[in-house]
Coordinates of C-alpha atoms and ligand atoms in Angstrom, one line a residue:
X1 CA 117.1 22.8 -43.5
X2 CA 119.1 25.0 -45.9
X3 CA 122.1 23.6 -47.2
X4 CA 125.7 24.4 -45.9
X5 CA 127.4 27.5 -48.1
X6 CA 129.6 25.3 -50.6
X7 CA 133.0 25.4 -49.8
X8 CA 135.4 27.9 -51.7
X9 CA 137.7 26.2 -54.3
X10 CA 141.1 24.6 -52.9
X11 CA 143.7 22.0 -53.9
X12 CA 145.3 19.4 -51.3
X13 CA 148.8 17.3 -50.7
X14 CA 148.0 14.2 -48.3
X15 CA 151.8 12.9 -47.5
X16 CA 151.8 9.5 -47.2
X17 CA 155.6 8.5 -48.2
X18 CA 156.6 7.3 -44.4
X19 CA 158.1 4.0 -43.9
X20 CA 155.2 3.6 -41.2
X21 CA 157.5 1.3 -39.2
X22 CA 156.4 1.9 -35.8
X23 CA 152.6 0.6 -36.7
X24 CA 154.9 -2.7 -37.3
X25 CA 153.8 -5.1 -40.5
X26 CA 155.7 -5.3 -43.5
X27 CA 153.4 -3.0 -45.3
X28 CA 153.7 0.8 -44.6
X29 CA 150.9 1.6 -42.3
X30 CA 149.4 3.8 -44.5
X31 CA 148.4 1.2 -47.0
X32 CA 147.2 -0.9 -44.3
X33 CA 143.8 -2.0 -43.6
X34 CA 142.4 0.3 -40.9
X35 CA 138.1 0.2 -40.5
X36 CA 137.9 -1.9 -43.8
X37 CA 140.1 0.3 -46.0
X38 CA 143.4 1.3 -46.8
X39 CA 144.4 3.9 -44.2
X40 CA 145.5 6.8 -46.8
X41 CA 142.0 6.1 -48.4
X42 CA 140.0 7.3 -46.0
X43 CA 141.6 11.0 -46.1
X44 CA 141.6 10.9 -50.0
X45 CA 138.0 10.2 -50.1
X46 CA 137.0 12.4 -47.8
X47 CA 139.1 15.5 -49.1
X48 CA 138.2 14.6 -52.8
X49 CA 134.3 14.5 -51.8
X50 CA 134.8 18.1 -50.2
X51 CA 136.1 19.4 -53.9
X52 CA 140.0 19.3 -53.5
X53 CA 141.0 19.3 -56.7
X54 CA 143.7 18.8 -57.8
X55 CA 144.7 16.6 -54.7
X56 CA 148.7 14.9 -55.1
X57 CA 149.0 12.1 -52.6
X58 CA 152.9 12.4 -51.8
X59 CA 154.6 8.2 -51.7
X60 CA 158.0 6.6 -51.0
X61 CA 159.9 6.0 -54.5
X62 CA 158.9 2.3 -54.7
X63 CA 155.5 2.7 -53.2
X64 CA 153.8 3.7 -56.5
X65 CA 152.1 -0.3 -57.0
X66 CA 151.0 0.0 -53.3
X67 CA 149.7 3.8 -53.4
X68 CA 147.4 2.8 -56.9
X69 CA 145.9 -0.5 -55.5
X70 CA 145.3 1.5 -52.0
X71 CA 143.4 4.6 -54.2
X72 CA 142.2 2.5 -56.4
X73 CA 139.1 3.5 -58.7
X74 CA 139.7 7.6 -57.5
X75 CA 139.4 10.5 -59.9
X76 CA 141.0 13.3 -59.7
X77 CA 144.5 12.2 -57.9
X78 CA 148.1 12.8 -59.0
X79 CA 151.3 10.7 -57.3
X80 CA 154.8 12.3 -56.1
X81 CA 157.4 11.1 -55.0
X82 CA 158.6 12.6 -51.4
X83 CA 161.8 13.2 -50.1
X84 CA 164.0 11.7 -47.3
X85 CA 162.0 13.9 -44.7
X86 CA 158.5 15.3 -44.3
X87 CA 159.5 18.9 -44.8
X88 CA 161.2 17.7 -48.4
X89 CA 157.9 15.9 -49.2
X90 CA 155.6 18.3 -48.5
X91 CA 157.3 21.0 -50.7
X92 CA 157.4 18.1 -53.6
X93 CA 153.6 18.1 -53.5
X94 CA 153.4 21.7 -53.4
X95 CA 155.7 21.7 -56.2
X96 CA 153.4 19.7 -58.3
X97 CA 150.6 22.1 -57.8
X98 CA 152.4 24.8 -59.0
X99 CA 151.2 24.6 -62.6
X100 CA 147.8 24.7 -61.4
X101 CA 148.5 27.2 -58.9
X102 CA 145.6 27.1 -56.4
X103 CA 144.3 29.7 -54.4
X104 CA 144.3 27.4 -51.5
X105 CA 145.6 24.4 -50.0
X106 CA 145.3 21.5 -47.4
X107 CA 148.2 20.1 -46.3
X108 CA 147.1 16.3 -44.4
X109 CA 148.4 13.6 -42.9
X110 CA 147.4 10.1 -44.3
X111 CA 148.4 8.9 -40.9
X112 CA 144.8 11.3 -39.6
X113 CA 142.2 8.7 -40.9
X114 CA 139.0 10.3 -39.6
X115 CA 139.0 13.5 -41.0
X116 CA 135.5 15.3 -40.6
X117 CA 134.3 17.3 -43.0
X118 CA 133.2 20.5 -40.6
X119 CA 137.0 21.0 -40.0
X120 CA 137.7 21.3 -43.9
X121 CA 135.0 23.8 -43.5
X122 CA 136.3 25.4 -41.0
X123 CA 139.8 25.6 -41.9
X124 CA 138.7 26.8 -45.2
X125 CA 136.6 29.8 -43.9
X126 CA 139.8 31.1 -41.5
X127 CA 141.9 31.2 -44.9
X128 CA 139.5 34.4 -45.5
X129 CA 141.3 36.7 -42.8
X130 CA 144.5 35.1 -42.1
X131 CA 147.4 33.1 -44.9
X132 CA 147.6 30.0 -42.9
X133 CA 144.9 28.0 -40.5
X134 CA 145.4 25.0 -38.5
X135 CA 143.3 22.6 -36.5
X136 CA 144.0 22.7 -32.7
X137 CA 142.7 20.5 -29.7
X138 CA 142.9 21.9 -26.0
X139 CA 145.1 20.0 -23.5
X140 CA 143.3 18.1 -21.0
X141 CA 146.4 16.7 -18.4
X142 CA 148.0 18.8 -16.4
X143 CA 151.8 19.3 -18.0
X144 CA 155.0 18.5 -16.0
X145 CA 158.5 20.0 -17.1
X146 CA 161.1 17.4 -16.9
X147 CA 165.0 17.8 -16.0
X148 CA 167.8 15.7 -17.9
X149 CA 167.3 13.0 -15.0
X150 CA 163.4 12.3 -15.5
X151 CA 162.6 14.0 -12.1
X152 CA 159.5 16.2 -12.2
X153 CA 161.4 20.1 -12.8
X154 CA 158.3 22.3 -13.2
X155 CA 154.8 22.7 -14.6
X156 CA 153.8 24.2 -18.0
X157 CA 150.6 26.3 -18.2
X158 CA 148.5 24.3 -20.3
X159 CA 145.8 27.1 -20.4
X160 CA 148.3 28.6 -23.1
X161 CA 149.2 25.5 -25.1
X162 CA 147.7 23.6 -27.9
X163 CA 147.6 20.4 -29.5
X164 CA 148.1 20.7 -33.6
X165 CA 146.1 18.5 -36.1
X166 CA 146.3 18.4 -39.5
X167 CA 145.1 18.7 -42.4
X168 CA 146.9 22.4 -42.0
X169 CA 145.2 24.9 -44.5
X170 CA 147.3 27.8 -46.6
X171 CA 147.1 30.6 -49.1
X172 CA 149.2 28.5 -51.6
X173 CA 151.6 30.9 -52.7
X174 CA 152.7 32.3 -49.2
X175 CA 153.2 28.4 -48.0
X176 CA 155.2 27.8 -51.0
X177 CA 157.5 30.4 -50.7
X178 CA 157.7 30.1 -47.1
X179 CA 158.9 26.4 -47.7
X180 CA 161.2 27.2 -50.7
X181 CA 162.8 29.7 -47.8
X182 CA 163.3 26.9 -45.2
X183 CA 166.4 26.0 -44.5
X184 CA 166.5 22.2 -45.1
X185 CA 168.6 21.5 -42.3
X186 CA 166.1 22.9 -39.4
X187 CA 162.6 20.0 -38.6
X188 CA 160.0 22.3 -38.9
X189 CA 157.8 20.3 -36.9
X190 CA 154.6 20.9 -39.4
X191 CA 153.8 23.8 -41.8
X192 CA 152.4 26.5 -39.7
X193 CA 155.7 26.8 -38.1
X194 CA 157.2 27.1 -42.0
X195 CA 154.7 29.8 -42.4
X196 CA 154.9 31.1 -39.2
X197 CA 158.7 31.6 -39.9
X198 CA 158.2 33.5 -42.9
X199 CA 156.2 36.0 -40.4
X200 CA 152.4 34.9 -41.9
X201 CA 150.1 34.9 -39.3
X202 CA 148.3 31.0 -38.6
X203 CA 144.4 31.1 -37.2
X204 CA 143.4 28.2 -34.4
X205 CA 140.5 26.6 -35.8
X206 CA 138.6 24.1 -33.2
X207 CA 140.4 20.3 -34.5
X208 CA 138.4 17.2 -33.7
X209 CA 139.5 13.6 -31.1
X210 CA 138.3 12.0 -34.4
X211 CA 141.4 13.6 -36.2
X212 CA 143.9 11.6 -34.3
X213 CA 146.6 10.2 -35.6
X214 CA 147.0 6.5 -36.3
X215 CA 150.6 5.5 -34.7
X216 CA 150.9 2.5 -32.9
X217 CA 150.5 -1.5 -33.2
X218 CA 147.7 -1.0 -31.4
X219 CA 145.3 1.3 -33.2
X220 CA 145.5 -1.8 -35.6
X221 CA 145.1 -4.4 -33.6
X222 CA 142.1 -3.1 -31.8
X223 CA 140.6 -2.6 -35.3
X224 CA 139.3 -6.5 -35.5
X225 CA 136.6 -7.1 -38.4
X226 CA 134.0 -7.7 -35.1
X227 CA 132.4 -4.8 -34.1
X228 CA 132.5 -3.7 -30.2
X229 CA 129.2 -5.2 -30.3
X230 CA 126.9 -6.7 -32.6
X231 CA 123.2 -7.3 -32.8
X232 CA 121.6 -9.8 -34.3
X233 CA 117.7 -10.9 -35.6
X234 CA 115.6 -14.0 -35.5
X235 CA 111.9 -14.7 -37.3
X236 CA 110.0 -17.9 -36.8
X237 CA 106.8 -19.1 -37.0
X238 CA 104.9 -22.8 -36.5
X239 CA 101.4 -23.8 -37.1
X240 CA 99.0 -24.4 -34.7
X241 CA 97.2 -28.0 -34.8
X242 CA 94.8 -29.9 -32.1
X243 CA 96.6 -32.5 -30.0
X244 CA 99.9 -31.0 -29.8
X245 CA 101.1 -29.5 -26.7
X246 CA 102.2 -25.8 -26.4
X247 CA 105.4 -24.6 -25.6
X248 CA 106.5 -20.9 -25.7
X249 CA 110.0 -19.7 -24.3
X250 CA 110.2 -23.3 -22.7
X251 CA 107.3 -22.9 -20.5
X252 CA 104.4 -25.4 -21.1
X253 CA 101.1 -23.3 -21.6
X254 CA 97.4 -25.1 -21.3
X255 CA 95.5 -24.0 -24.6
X256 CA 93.3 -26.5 -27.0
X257 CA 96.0 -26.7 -29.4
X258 CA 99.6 -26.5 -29.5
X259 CA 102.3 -25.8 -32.2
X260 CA 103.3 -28.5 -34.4
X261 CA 106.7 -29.2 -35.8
X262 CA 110.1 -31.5 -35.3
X263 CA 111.1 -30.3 -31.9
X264 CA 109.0 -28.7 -29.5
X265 CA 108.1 -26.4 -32.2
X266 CA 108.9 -23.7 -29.5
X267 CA 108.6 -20.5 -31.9
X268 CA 109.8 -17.9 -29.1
X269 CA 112.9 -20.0 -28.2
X270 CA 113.3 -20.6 -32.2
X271 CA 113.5 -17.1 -32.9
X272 CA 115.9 -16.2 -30.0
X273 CA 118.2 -18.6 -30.9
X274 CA 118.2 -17.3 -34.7
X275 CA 118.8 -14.3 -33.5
X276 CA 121.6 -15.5 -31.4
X277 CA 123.5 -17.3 -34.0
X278 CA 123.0 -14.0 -36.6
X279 CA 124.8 -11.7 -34.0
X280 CA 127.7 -14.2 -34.5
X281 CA 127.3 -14.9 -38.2
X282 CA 126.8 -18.6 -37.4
X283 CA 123.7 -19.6 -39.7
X284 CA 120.6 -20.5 -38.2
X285 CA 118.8 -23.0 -36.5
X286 CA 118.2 -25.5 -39.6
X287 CA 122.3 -25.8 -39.7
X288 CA 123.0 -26.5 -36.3
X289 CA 120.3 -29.1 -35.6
X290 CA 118.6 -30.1 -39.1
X291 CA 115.2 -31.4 -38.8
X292 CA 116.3 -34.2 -40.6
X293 CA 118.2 -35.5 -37.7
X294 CA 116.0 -38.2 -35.6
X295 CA 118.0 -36.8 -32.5
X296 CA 116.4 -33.7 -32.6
X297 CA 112.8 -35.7 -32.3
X298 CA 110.5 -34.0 -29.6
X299 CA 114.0 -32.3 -28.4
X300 CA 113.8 -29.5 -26.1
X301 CA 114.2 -25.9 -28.0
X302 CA 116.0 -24.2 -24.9
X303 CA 118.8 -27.0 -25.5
X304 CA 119.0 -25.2 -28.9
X305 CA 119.3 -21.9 -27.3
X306 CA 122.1 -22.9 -24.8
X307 CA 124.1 -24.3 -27.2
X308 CA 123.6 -20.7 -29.6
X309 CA 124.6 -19.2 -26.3
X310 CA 127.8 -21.1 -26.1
X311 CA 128.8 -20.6 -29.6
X312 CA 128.6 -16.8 -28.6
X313 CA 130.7 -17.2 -25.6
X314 CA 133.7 -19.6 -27.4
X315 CA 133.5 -16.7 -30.1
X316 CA 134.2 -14.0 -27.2
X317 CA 130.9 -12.5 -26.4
X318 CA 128.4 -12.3 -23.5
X319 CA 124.3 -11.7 -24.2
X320 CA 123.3 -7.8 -23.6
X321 CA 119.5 -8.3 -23.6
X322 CA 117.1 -10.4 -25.5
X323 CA 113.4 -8.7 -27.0
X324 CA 111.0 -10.8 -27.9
X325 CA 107.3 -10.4 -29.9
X326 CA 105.3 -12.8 -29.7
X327 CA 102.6 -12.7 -32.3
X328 CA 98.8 -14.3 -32.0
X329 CA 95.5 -13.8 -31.4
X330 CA 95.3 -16.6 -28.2
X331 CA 96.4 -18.1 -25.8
X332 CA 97.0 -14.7 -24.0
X333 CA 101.2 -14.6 -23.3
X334 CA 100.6 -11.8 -20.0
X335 CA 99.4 -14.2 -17.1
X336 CA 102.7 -16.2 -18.5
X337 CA 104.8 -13.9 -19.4
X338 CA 106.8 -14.2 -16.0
X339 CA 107.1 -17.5 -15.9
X340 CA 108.6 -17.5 -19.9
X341 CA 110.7 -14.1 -18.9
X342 CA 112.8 -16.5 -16.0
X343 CA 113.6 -19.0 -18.5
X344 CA 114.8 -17.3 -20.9
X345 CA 117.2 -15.4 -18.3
X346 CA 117.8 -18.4 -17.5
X347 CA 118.2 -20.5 -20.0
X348 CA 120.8 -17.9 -21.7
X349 CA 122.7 -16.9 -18.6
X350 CA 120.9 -13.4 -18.0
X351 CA 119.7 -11.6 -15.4
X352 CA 115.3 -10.7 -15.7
X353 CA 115.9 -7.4 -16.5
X354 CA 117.7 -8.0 -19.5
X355 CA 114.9 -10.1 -21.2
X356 CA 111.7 -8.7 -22.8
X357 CA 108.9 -10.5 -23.9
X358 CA 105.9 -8.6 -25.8
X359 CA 102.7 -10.2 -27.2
X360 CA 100.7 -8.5 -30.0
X361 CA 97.6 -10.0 -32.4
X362 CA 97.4 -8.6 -35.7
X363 CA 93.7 -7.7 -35.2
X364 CA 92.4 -11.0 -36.6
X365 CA 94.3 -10.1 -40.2
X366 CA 96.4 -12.9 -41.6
X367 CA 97.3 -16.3 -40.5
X368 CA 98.3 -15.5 -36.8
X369 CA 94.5 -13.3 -37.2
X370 CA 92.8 -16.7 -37.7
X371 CA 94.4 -18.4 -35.4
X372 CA 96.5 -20.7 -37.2
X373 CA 99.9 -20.3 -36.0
X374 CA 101.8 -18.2 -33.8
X375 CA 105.0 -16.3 -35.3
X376 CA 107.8 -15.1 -33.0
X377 CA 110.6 -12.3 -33.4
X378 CA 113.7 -11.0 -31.5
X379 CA 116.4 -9.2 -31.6
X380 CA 119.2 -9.7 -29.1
X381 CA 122.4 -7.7 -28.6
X382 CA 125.9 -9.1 -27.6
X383 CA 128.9 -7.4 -26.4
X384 CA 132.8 -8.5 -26.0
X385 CA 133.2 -11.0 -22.8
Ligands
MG401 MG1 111.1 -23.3 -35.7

């Protein structure tokens, strides 16, 4: 595949000097954490790996200590003060660009997180025809008109209308001169409409839902370090000695030996329940019942699994599905494979269908080749309760 064009030159202001109150915490919401890193971060990164250089990040007076820790270890990144309104700290960044007097610039939110780089791009190739370019989105509701009293006064066409995203892109001088001839007393809303005002003309470039703007309590509450679901992994083996008896997936299976170990040496419930306790970053089997505790003598491995199972429940999640290998030259798992896929549903709470069990040999190679254990792997995924 050839490699995208590389994007022409262009500098960028990210404004990031609001009080953020409305996200609530003490912090300003743009130095909060949001997906592992400082909210304003994730713009500055992503504009700086696109080439914007130089790139001013625009703060609140006494947010300097908090703006350096949040962009801390970036190249490349000059600090402004704003001013009491958006409008007043947009033209200070601009301001600071003047000595360097780009061709182009990108005017962003650090409130936009998720900004993809194929808007850049396209934002950037509309500055060829036209002084100004913005990022729209279409409107999906239907629109209602309403009167001073809340009561429904009309519908607005919303084949016509658009919603704005930033980052908004700009010849630089025409946006600077457009916002030096704002009057300071009028909200302009966002920049196109400064430009706009000045009579330069502002393409519609196709935005992204990823560009949406981080507001409200909620976008930070929702973002909890656990992922909307998680997977986890499992690996065990035992060996395989005369005398013992055989148990795979808590079914008892005739064979002339059987695997040896502290429990019922069950290596498919083993691995399951590894795998269980990694989704949920709760160790492995050795922590919760230590072979070196007599109780656990003999003890039946699909108590091991319930309790992994439980674990996963008290920490707010519910099995997906469970897949199982089993590894080994004999006994031969498919006449018994039903009987092992029921109590494994049933042992973790699932319905059949949500439980595989494979079998494969390794064509007589290795130690599961010569018949002297049997190794067992799985993967299970778990989502939110
Ligand atoms: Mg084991």
């Amino acid at each position: 595949m050839a490699s995208p064009a590389p994007l022409p030159s262009f500098a960028a202001v990210v404004v990031a000097a609001g009080r953020g109150l409305r996200a609530g915490g003490e912090v300003p919401k743009q130095f909060r954490i949001w997906r592992g890193k400082p909210l304003v971060r994730h713009s500055v990164e992503t504009l700086r790996a696109a080439g914007a250089d130089p790139l001013v990040v625009v703060i609140a007076a006494d947010a300097r200590a908090d703006a350096a820790k949040a962009l801390e270890g970036l190249t490349g990144l000059a600090f402004v003060t704003g001013g009491a309104t958006r409008q007043e700290s947009v033209l200070s960044g601009l301001e600071a660009l003047c000595e360097a007097a780009p061709e182009r610039v990108l005017i962003h939110d650090a409130a936009r997180p998720d900004l993809p780089l194929a808007v850049i791009a396209r934002l950037l190739a509309a500055l060829a025809a036209r002084p100004g370019a913005i990022p729209v989105l279409p409107v999906v509701d239907s629109l209602a008109v309403a009167d001073e009293n809340g009561a429904m006064a009309g519908k607005a066409d919303r084949e016509a209308l658009r919603r704005v995203q930033t980052p908004q892109a700009f010849h630089f001088a025409e946006i600077v001169a457009a916002h030096r001839a704002w009057s300071g007393t009028l909200d302009a809303g966002d920049d196109a409409q400064v430009l706009a005002a000045q009579g330069g003309s502002v393409a519609l470039v196709a935005g992204d839902e990823r560009l949406k703007k981080i507001t409200f309590a909620e976008d930070f509450v929702s973002d909890t370090p656990l992922a909307p679901f998680r997977v986890g992994q499992g690996f065990d083996v035992h060996r395989l000695a005369p005398g013992e008896e055989l148990w795979l997936c808590g079914v008892q299976i005739p064979h002339d030996k059987g695997l040896a170990g502290h429990s019922d040496a069950d290596v498919a419930l083993h691995a399951i329940t590894d795998a269980v306790l990694g989704a949920i970053g709760e160790g492995d089997i050795g922590t919760h019942f230590p072979p070196s505790d007599p109780q656990w003598r003999g003890a039946r491995s699909g108590r091991f699994l319930e309790h992994a199972v439980g674990l996963a429940r008290a920490a707010g999640y519910t099995i997906a599905n469970i897949d199982l290998t089993l590894i080994c030259e004999a006994p031969k798992i498919g006449p018994h494979r039903p009987a092992m896929r029921a109590e494994v549903a049933r042992l973790a709470g699932l319905d059949e269908s949500a439980v595989s069990i494979k079998a494969t040999t390794t064509e007589k190679l290795g130690f599961t080749g010569r018949g002297e254990g049997i190794a067992a792997q799985a993967i299970v995924a778990l989502t939110p309760a």
